Short mmCIF file of C-alpha atoms in Angstrom, two decimals:
data_model
loop_
_atom_site.label_atom_id
_atom_site.label_comp_id
_atom_site.label_asym_id
_atom_site.label_seq_id
_atom_site.Cartn_x
_atom_site.Cartn_y
_atom_site.Cartn_z
CA UNK A 1 0.00 0.00 0.00
CA UNK A 2 1.81 3.12 -1.23
CA UNK A 3 -0.64 5.78 -0.07
CA UNK A 4 -2.48 5.47 3.22
CA UNK A 5 -3.90 7.26 6.25
CA UNK A 6 -3.35 5.99 9.82
CA UNK A 7 -5.06 7.60 12.83
CA UNK A 8 -2.70 7.09 15.77
CA UNK A 9 -5.27 8.58 18.14
CA UNK A 10 -8.21 10.94 18.13
CA UNK A 11 -10.26 9.22 15.43
CA UNK A 12 -13.18 7.66 17.34
CA UNK A 13 -12.57 9.69 20.49
CA UNK A 14 -12.08 13.30 21.55
CA UNK A 15 -8.48 13.30 22.71
CA UNK A 16 -4.96 12.29 21.64
CA UNK A 17 -5.41 13.65 18.12
CA UNK A 18 -2.55 12.53 15.87
CA UNK A 19 -2.90 11.43 12.24
CA UNK A 20 -0.23 9.95 9.99
CA UNK A 21 -0.51 10.30 6.21
CA UNK A 22 1.85 8.71 3.69
CA UNK A 23 1.10 9.92 0.17
CA UNK A 24 3.23 10.35 -2.96
CA UNK A 25 6.37 9.71 -0.92
CA UNK A 26 5.57 12.45 1.62
CA UNK A 27 5.18 11.34 5.25
CA UNK A 28 3.38 13.76 7.50
CA UNK A 29 1.68 13.87 10.90
CA UNK A 30 -1.14 16.23 11.78
CA UNK A 31 -1.18 17.13 15.50
CA UNK A 32 0.34 15.45 18.54
CA UNK A 33 -2.30 15.38 21.23
CA UNK A 34 -2.90 13.63 24.53
CA UNK A 35 -5.82 12.23 26.49
CA UNK A 36 -6.85 13.84 29.75
CA UNK A 37 -7.93 10.55 31.37
CA UNK A 38 -6.88 6.91 31.30
CA UNK A 39 -3.64 4.96 31.53
CA UNK A 40 -2.57 5.40 27.89
CA UNK A 41 -2.74 9.15 27.55
CA UNK A 42 -0.52 9.41 24.45
CA UNK A 43 -1.02 8.14 20.88
CA UNK A 44 0.86 4.94 20.10
CA UNK A 45 3.79 6.38 18.16
CA UNK A 46 5.52 2.97 18.29
CA UNK A 47 2.86 1.74 15.87
CA UNK A 48 4.49 3.88 13.17
CA UNK A 49 7.51 1.59 13.10
CA UNK A 50 5.34 -1.10 11.53
CA UNK A 51 5.01 1.18 8.49
CA UNK A 52 8.21 3.24 8.34
CA UNK A 53 11.83 2.28 8.99
CA UNK A 54 12.53 5.03 11.46
CA UNK A 55 10.97 8.18 12.92
CA UNK A 56 13.54 10.19 10.99
CA UNK A 57 11.58 9.21 7.86
CA UNK A 58 8.81 11.62 8.87
CA UNK A 59 8.98 14.70 6.63
CA UNK A 60 6.50 17.06 8.31
CA UNK A 61 4.65 17.60 11.57
CA UNK A 62 1.79 20.11 11.34
CA UNK A 63 0.23 21.51 14.52
CA UNK A 64 -3.28 22.87 13.98
CA UNK A 65 -3.80 24.58 17.34
CA UNK A 66 -2.66 24.49 20.96
CA UNK A 67 -5.39 22.70 22.84
CA UNK A 68 -3.95 19.90 24.99
CA UNK A 69 -5.76 17.16 23.07
CA UNK A 70 -3.85 18.32 19.97
CA UNK A 71 -0.40 19.21 21.39
CA UNK A 72 -0.16 17.26 24.67
CA UNK A 73 2.31 14.69 23.30
CA UNK A 74 4.25 17.11 21.11
CA UNK A 75 7.32 16.96 23.37
CA UNK A 76 7.49 13.23 22.57
CA UNK A 77 6.80 13.43 18.83
CA UNK A 78 9.10 16.42 18.36
CA UNK A 79 11.89 14.42 19.95
CA UNK A 80 11.21 11.33 17.80
CA UNK A 81 10.79 13.04 14.43
CA UNK A 82 14.23 14.62 14.41
CA UNK A 83 14.36 15.29 10.65
CA UNK A 84 10.81 16.58 10.27
CA UNK A 85 9.94 20.16 9.42
CA UNK A 86 7.51 21.24 12.13
CA UNK A 87 5.09 24.03 11.23
CA UNK A 88 2.49 26.03 13.15
CA UNK A 89 1.17 29.56 13.42
CA UNK A 90 2.87 32.00 15.76
CA UNK A 91 0.04 31.81 18.29
CA UNK A 92 0.05 28.01 18.28
CA UNK A 93 3.78 27.94 18.97
CA UNK A 94 3.38 30.44 21.81
CA UNK A 95 0.43 28.61 23.36
CA UNK A 96 2.13 25.21 23.01
CA UNK A 97 4.93 26.61 25.16
CA UNK A 98 2.38 28.04 27.58
CA UNK A 99 0.52 24.73 27.89
CA UNK A 100 3.47 22.36 28.12
CA UNK A 101 6.09 24.43 29.90
CA UNK A 102 4.66 27.49 31.66
CA UNK A 103 1.61 25.62 32.95
CA UNK A 104 3.38 22.25 33.11
CA UNK A 105 0.46 20.30 31.68
CA UNK A 106 2.72 17.51 30.41
CA UNK A 107 3.81 16.52 33.92
CA UNK A 108 2.06 15.07 36.96
CA UNK A 109 2.67 15.72 40.63
CA UNK A 110 3.56 12.04 41.16
CA UNK A 111 6.55 12.14 38.79
CA UNK A 112 10.05 12.35 40.19
CA UNK A 113 11.90 15.64 39.82
CA UNK A 114 14.46 14.12 37.46
CA UNK A 115 11.63 13.00 35.13
CA UNK A 116 10.01 16.44 35.22
CA UNK A 117 13.29 18.13 34.33
CA UNK A 118 13.87 15.70 31.46
CA UNK A 119 10.39 16.44 30.08
CA UNK A 120 10.99 20.17 30.26
CA UNK A 121 14.28 19.83 28.38
CA UNK A 122 12.55 17.63 25.80
CA UNK A 123 9.70 20.10 25.36
CA UNK A 124 11.99 23.14 25.16
CA UNK A 125 14.04 21.52 22.39
CA UNK A 126 10.91 20.43 20.50
CA UNK A 127 9.23 23.84 20.74
CA UNK A 128 12.37 25.60 19.53
CA UNK A 129 12.10 23.56 16.31
CA UNK A 130 8.62 24.82 15.42
CA UNK A 131 8.74 27.01 12.31
CA UNK A 132 6.21 29.81 12.40
CA UNK A 133 4.27 30.04 9.13
CA UNK A 134 1.80 32.68 7.97
CA UNK A 135 -1.81 31.92 7.10
CA UNK A 136 -3.21 32.16 3.56
CA UNK A 137 0.25 31.78 1.99
CA UNK A 138 1.42 28.67 0.12
CA UNK A 139 4.71 27.30 1.44
CA UNK A 140 6.53 25.39 -1.31
CA UNK A 141 8.86 22.51 -0.54
CA UNK A 142 10.71 19.94 -2.68
CA UNK A 143 8.08 17.17 -2.53
CA UNK A 144 4.95 19.14 -1.68
CA UNK A 145 3.49 22.49 -0.70
CA UNK A 146 1.25 23.42 2.21
CA UNK A 147 -1.02 26.28 3.19
CA UNK A 148 -2.45 27.19 6.60
CA UNK A 149 -5.98 28.67 6.71
CA UNK A 150 -7.60 30.38 9.73
CA UNK A 151 -9.91 27.91 11.48
CA UNK A 152 -11.76 30.05 13.99
CA UNK A 153 -11.96 27.96 17.19
CA UNK A 154 -9.13 29.68 19.10
CA UNK A 155 -6.30 32.15 18.57
CA UNK A 156 -3.87 30.74 16.01
CA UNK A 157 -6.00 27.73 15.06
CA UNK A 158 -5.44 26.65 11.48
CA UNK A 159 -6.68 24.22 8.86
CA UNK A 160 -3.91 22.73 6.76
CA UNK A 161 -3.91 21.94 3.06
CA UNK A 162 -1.06 19.81 1.64
CA UNK A 163 -0.51 19.44 -2.09
CA UNK A 164 1.61 16.51 -3.25
CA UNK A 165 2.32 15.31 -6.77
CA UNK A 166 -1.07 13.62 -7.26
CA UNK A 167 -3.16 14.49 -4.21
CA UNK A 168 -4.62 17.32 -2.15
CA UNK A 169 -5.02 16.55 1.55
CA UNK A 170 -7.03 18.89 3.76
CA UNK A 171 -6.96 18.63 7.56
CA UNK A 172 -9.49 20.78 9.37
CA UNK A 173 -8.20 20.58 12.93
CA UNK A 174 -10.85 21.93 15.27
CA UNK A 175 -12.80 24.70 13.57
CA UNK A 176 -15.75 26.97 14.19
CA UNK A 177 -17.73 28.76 11.53
CA UNK A 178 -19.22 31.17 14.05
CA UNK A 179 -16.98 33.14 16.42
CA UNK A 180 -17.49 35.34 19.45
CA UNK A 181 -16.92 39.09 18.98
CA UNK A 182 -15.87 38.53 15.34
CA UNK A 183 -12.31 37.46 16.17
CA UNK A 184 -10.39 34.55 14.61
CA UNK A 185 -12.71 34.30 11.65
CA UNK A 186 -12.53 31.07 9.64
CA UNK A 187 -11.39 31.45 6.02
CA UNK A 188 -11.06 28.90 3.22
CA UNK A 189 -9.31 28.48 -0.09
CA UNK A 190 -11.01 27.19 -3.23
CA UNK A 191 -9.31 23.78 -3.57
CA UNK A 192 -11.28 20.58 -3.87
CA UNK A 193 -9.35 17.96 -1.82
CA UNK A 194 -9.01 14.27 -2.57
CA UNK A 195 -8.77 13.48 1.13
CA UNK A 196 -10.58 15.50 3.79
CA UNK A 197 -9.59 14.77 7.40
CA UNK A 198 -12.40 16.43 9.33
CA UNK A 199 -12.56 17.07 13.05
CA UNK A 200 -16.26 16.49 13.56
CA UNK A 201 -16.95 16.52 17.30
CA UNK A 202 -20.70 16.98 16.86
CA UNK A 203 -21.14 14.50 13.99
CA UNK A 204 -23.51 12.40 16.13
CA UNK A 205 -25.37 15.25 17.79
CA UNK A 206 -27.84 16.49 15.24
CA UNK A 207 -30.05 18.15 17.85
CA UNK A 208 -27.33 19.70 19.99
CA UNK A 209 -27.63 23.45 20.38
CA UNK A 210 -24.35 25.37 20.38
CA UNK A 211 -24.62 27.85 23.25
CA UNK A 212 -23.13 31.30 22.96
CA UNK A 213 -22.38 31.72 26.66
CA UNK A 214 -23.12 35.43 26.86
CA UNK A 215 -26.87 35.65 27.25
CA UNK A 216 -27.61 38.01 30.16
CA UNK A 217 -24.12 37.48 31.60
CA UNK A 218 -23.30 41.18 32.06
CA UNK A 219 -26.52 41.75 33.98
CA UNK A 220 -25.95 38.64 36.13
CA UNK A 221 -22.43 39.75 37.10
CA UNK A 222 -23.59 43.31 37.83
CA UNK A 223 -26.45 42.14 40.04
CA UNK A 224 -24.14 39.93 42.08
CA UNK A 225 -21.84 42.90 42.67
CA UNK A 226 -24.82 45.10 43.67
CA UNK A 227 -25.73 42.46 46.27
CA UNK A 228 -22.27 42.84 47.82
CA UNK A 229 -20.66 39.73 46.36
CA UNK A 230 -17.21 39.33 44.86
CA UNK A 231 -17.43 37.49 41.54
CA UNK A 232 -14.92 35.02 40.12
CA UNK A 233 -15.36 34.63 36.34
CA UNK A 234 -13.62 31.35 35.69
CA UNK A 235 -12.17 29.99 32.47
CA UNK A 236 -10.06 26.84 32.20
CA UNK A 237 -9.31 27.46 28.53
CA UNK A 238 -6.69 29.62 26.82
CA UNK A 239 -9.02 30.06 23.86
CA UNK A 240 -11.96 31.13 25.98
CA UNK A 241 -9.78 33.50 27.99
CA UNK A 242 -9.52 35.58 24.83
CA UNK A 243 -13.31 35.75 24.58
CA UNK A 244 -13.50 36.52 28.31
CA UNK A 245 -11.11 39.46 28.00
CA UNK A 246 -13.11 40.83 25.07
CA UNK A 247 -16.32 40.35 27.04
CA UNK A 248 -14.99 42.34 30.00
CA UNK A 249 -13.62 45.16 27.86
CA UNK A 250 -16.78 45.50 25.78
CA UNK A 251 -19.40 44.96 28.49
CA UNK A 252 -17.87 46.52 31.60
CA UNK A 253 -20.02 49.66 31.36
CA UNK A 254 -23.13 47.47 31.27
CA UNK A 255 -21.87 45.46 34.26
CA UNK A 256 -21.12 48.67 36.17
CA UNK A 257 -24.57 50.06 35.40
CA UNK A 258 -26.17 46.94 36.84
CA UNK A 259 -23.85 47.07 39.88
CA UNK A 260 -24.49 50.76 40.53
CA UNK A 261 -20.78 51.70 40.57
CA UNK A 262 -17.67 51.32 38.42
CA UNK A 263 -16.83 47.64 38.85
CA UNK A 264 -13.13 46.95 39.49
CA UNK A 265 -11.64 43.98 37.60
CA UNK A 266 -8.63 41.99 38.80
CA UNK A 267 -6.77 39.01 37.38
CA UNK A 268 -4.99 36.03 38.92
CA UNK A 269 -1.33 35.33 38.19
CA UNK A 270 -2.04 32.32 35.95
CA UNK A 271 -4.66 34.13 33.88
CA UNK A 272 -2.33 37.09 33.58
CA UNK A 273 0.20 34.79 31.84
CA UNK A 274 -2.44 34.04 29.24
CA UNK A 275 -3.36 37.71 28.91
CA UNK A 276 0.28 38.69 28.45
CA UNK A 277 0.78 36.01 25.79
CA UNK A 278 -2.30 37.22 23.93
CA UNK A 279 -1.12 40.84 24.19
CA UNK A 280 2.27 39.89 22.77
CA UNK A 281 0.45 38.36 19.80
CA UNK A 282 -1.31 41.66 19.11
CA UNK A 283 -4.70 41.08 20.73
CA UNK A 284 -6.15 44.04 22.60
CA UNK A 285 -6.44 42.59 26.09
CA UNK A 286 -5.72 45.36 28.57
CA UNK A 287 -7.95 48.36 28.02
CA UNK A 288 -7.12 50.01 31.32
CA UNK A 289 -9.83 48.05 33.10
CA UNK A 290 -8.06 44.85 34.20
CA UNK A 291 -5.66 45.14 37.13
CA UNK A 292 -3.19 42.75 38.73
CA UNK A 293 -1.92 42.63 42.30
CA UNK A 294 -3.68 42.52 45.66
CA UNK A 295 -7.45 42.50 45.40
CA UNK A 296 -9.58 44.90 47.49
CA UNK A 297 -12.08 43.87 50.14
CA UNK A 298 -14.97 45.64 48.43
CA UNK A 299 -16.97 43.72 45.76
CA UNK A 300 -15.00 43.21 42.55
CA UNK A 301 -14.59 40.91 39.55
CA UNK A 302 -11.72 38.44 39.46
CA UNK A 303 -10.65 36.68 36.24
CA UNK A 304 -9.04 33.33 36.94
CA UNK A 305 -8.58 29.65 36.09
CA UNK A 306 -9.81 28.39 39.45
CA UNK A 307 -13.24 26.78 39.58
CA UNK A 308 -13.88 28.15 43.09
CA UNK A 309 -12.32 30.50 45.64
CA UNK A 310 -13.30 31.34 49.20
CA UNK A 311 -15.25 34.57 49.39
CA UNK A 312 -16.29 34.53 45.71
CA UNK A 313 -19.39 33.57 43.79
CA UNK A 314 -18.14 31.68 40.75
CA UNK A 315 -19.48 32.11 37.25
CA UNK A 316 -18.15 29.54 34.78
CA UNK A 317 -17.42 31.29 31.50
CA UNK A 318 -16.74 28.06 29.58
CA UNK A 319 -20.38 27.17 28.91
CA UNK A 320 -20.34 27.45 25.14
CA UNK A 321 -18.94 25.30 22.37
CA UNK A 322 -15.91 26.15 20.25
CA UNK A 323 -16.77 23.31 17.88
CA UNK A 324 -18.95 23.53 14.81
CA UNK A 325 -22.50 22.25 15.06
CA UNK A 326 -23.85 19.20 13.22
CA UNK A 327 -25.38 21.37 10.50
CA UNK A 328 -22.20 23.45 10.11
CA UNK A 329 -20.08 20.31 9.73
CA UNK A 330 -22.47 19.00 7.08
CA UNK A 331 -22.25 22.32 5.22
CA UNK A 332 -18.46 22.16 5.36
CA UNK A 333 -18.37 18.62 3.92
CA UNK A 334 -20.66 19.60 1.07
CA UNK A 335 -18.64 22.74 0.39
CA UNK A 336 -15.33 20.85 0.10
CA UNK A 337 -16.75 18.07 -2.12
CA UNK A 338 -13.81 15.79 -1.31
CA UNK A 339 -13.56 12.34 -2.83
CA UNK A 340 -13.31 10.85 0.67
CA UNK A 341 -14.05 12.53 4.00
CA UNK A 342 -12.98 10.87 7.25
CA UNK A 343 -14.80 11.86 10.44
CA UNK A 344 -12.33 12.33 13.30
CA UNK A 345 -12.29 13.74 16.83
CA UNK A 346 -15.74 12.37 17.61
CA UNK A 347 -17.24 9.60 19.69
CA UNK A 348 -19.51 7.45 17.48
CA UNK A 349 -23.01 6.84 18.82
CA UNK A 350 -24.36 3.92 16.90
CA UNK A 351 -28.05 3.78 16.17
CA UNK A 352 -28.37 7.57 16.17
CA UNK A 353 -28.55 9.95 13.24
CA UNK A 354 -25.04 10.79 12.05
CA UNK A 355 -23.40 12.63 9.19
CA UNK A 356 -21.94 9.59 7.45
CA UNK A 357 -25.35 7.92 7.30
CA UNK A 358 -27.18 11.10 6.24
CA UNK A 359 -24.80 11.98 3.42
CA UNK A 360 -24.66 8.38 2.21
CA UNK A 361 -28.43 8.58 1.71
CA UNK A 362 -28.21 11.93 -0.08
CA UNK A 363 -28.91 11.88 -3.82
CA UNK A 364 -26.88 15.04 -4.48
CA UNK A 365 -23.71 14.32 -2.50
CA UNK A 366 -21.20 12.32 -4.58
CA UNK A 367 -18.28 11.76 -2.19
CA UNK A 368 -17.97 9.18 0.56
CA UNK A 369 -17.96 9.90 4.30
CA UNK A 370 -16.31 7.38 6.63
CA UNK A 371 -16.03 7.25 10.40
CA UNK A 372 -12.34 6.60 11.08
CA UNK A 373 -11.11 4.39 13.91
CA UNK A 374 -7.88 4.52 15.88
CA UNK A 375 -4.95 2.48 14.61
CA UNK A 376 -6.78 1.32 11.48
CA UNK A 377 -5.08 1.85 8.12
CA UNK A 378 -7.06 3.37 5.23
CA UNK A 379 -5.80 3.24 1.67
CA UNK A 380 -5.70 6.52 -0.29
CA UNK A 381 -6.53 6.06 -3.96
#
């Protein structure tokens, strides 16, 4: 089998996204994620040695975005694929460092100090190898070319198109057609791919409503302050921190009106790291409203990662989806008109309505849609 696709993880699950493609003599891996739970948290990279002679045979590693389930094993893969060109957007490189090193999300408290230090050295070396590439610009190489397209979803998230001698491969990564506050808008090229690797988290949730997370939130926060409460607005996500900062800067007057006074806003040390990283990337985070340092005793807003703090009423900001809805995924598949589309990054629910079944029954859709499974090889024609 000369041309094939092998999901190492993240095909029939949400987690450990990593996909190997061998086509026209080009060997590439899309993403290097990890699972949050379970014993085997990393993709099985050893499986690759059944198909290639050595990890140095890998030509490219493409990182779509910096969520842990897409970059959580990058320190391992970056160390293995020593000859690979590794490409990502500037924001994805910055946030990969933030996730793996600054926040230490690749280590556990049970690990010995010598192991932790080794992981940090491994991650630092791997991150230094990431080449920052622009979006919407074709990057030409000897055996192929590739283009990164904005994917919505989070700052720096990209979809990746790879053109080889006889094929066009398109990997969506996580994407969102709709965005909050009009930032990180998704954009597409006009290529019709042969192979479409589609992150389709909601492919089995036809009736799921994608919440926007902002309905009445300013009024709720203001009323809690008026009642004499301190309010912790909590976000566990780098991506949603960006939306949270924009929310505060755009809606603080409304919050203050509901509170009856100018509401002070403070930020925890960990969230400030995210804010600083976003500022360095050119996002307008600090508008003179958000302060760091010791918080006052009087009612105030605190932005943080914690899910609860003594003396605060917590409002979870992460109540909306950054993934496309069922209908949006279906629209995307029809728009691309690929010969073969593989559904990835989703947990199949058999017996329920799903995109593969619906499009198979369609009289107008000509391509094929297949639910991929981990560690199964699929031939590319």
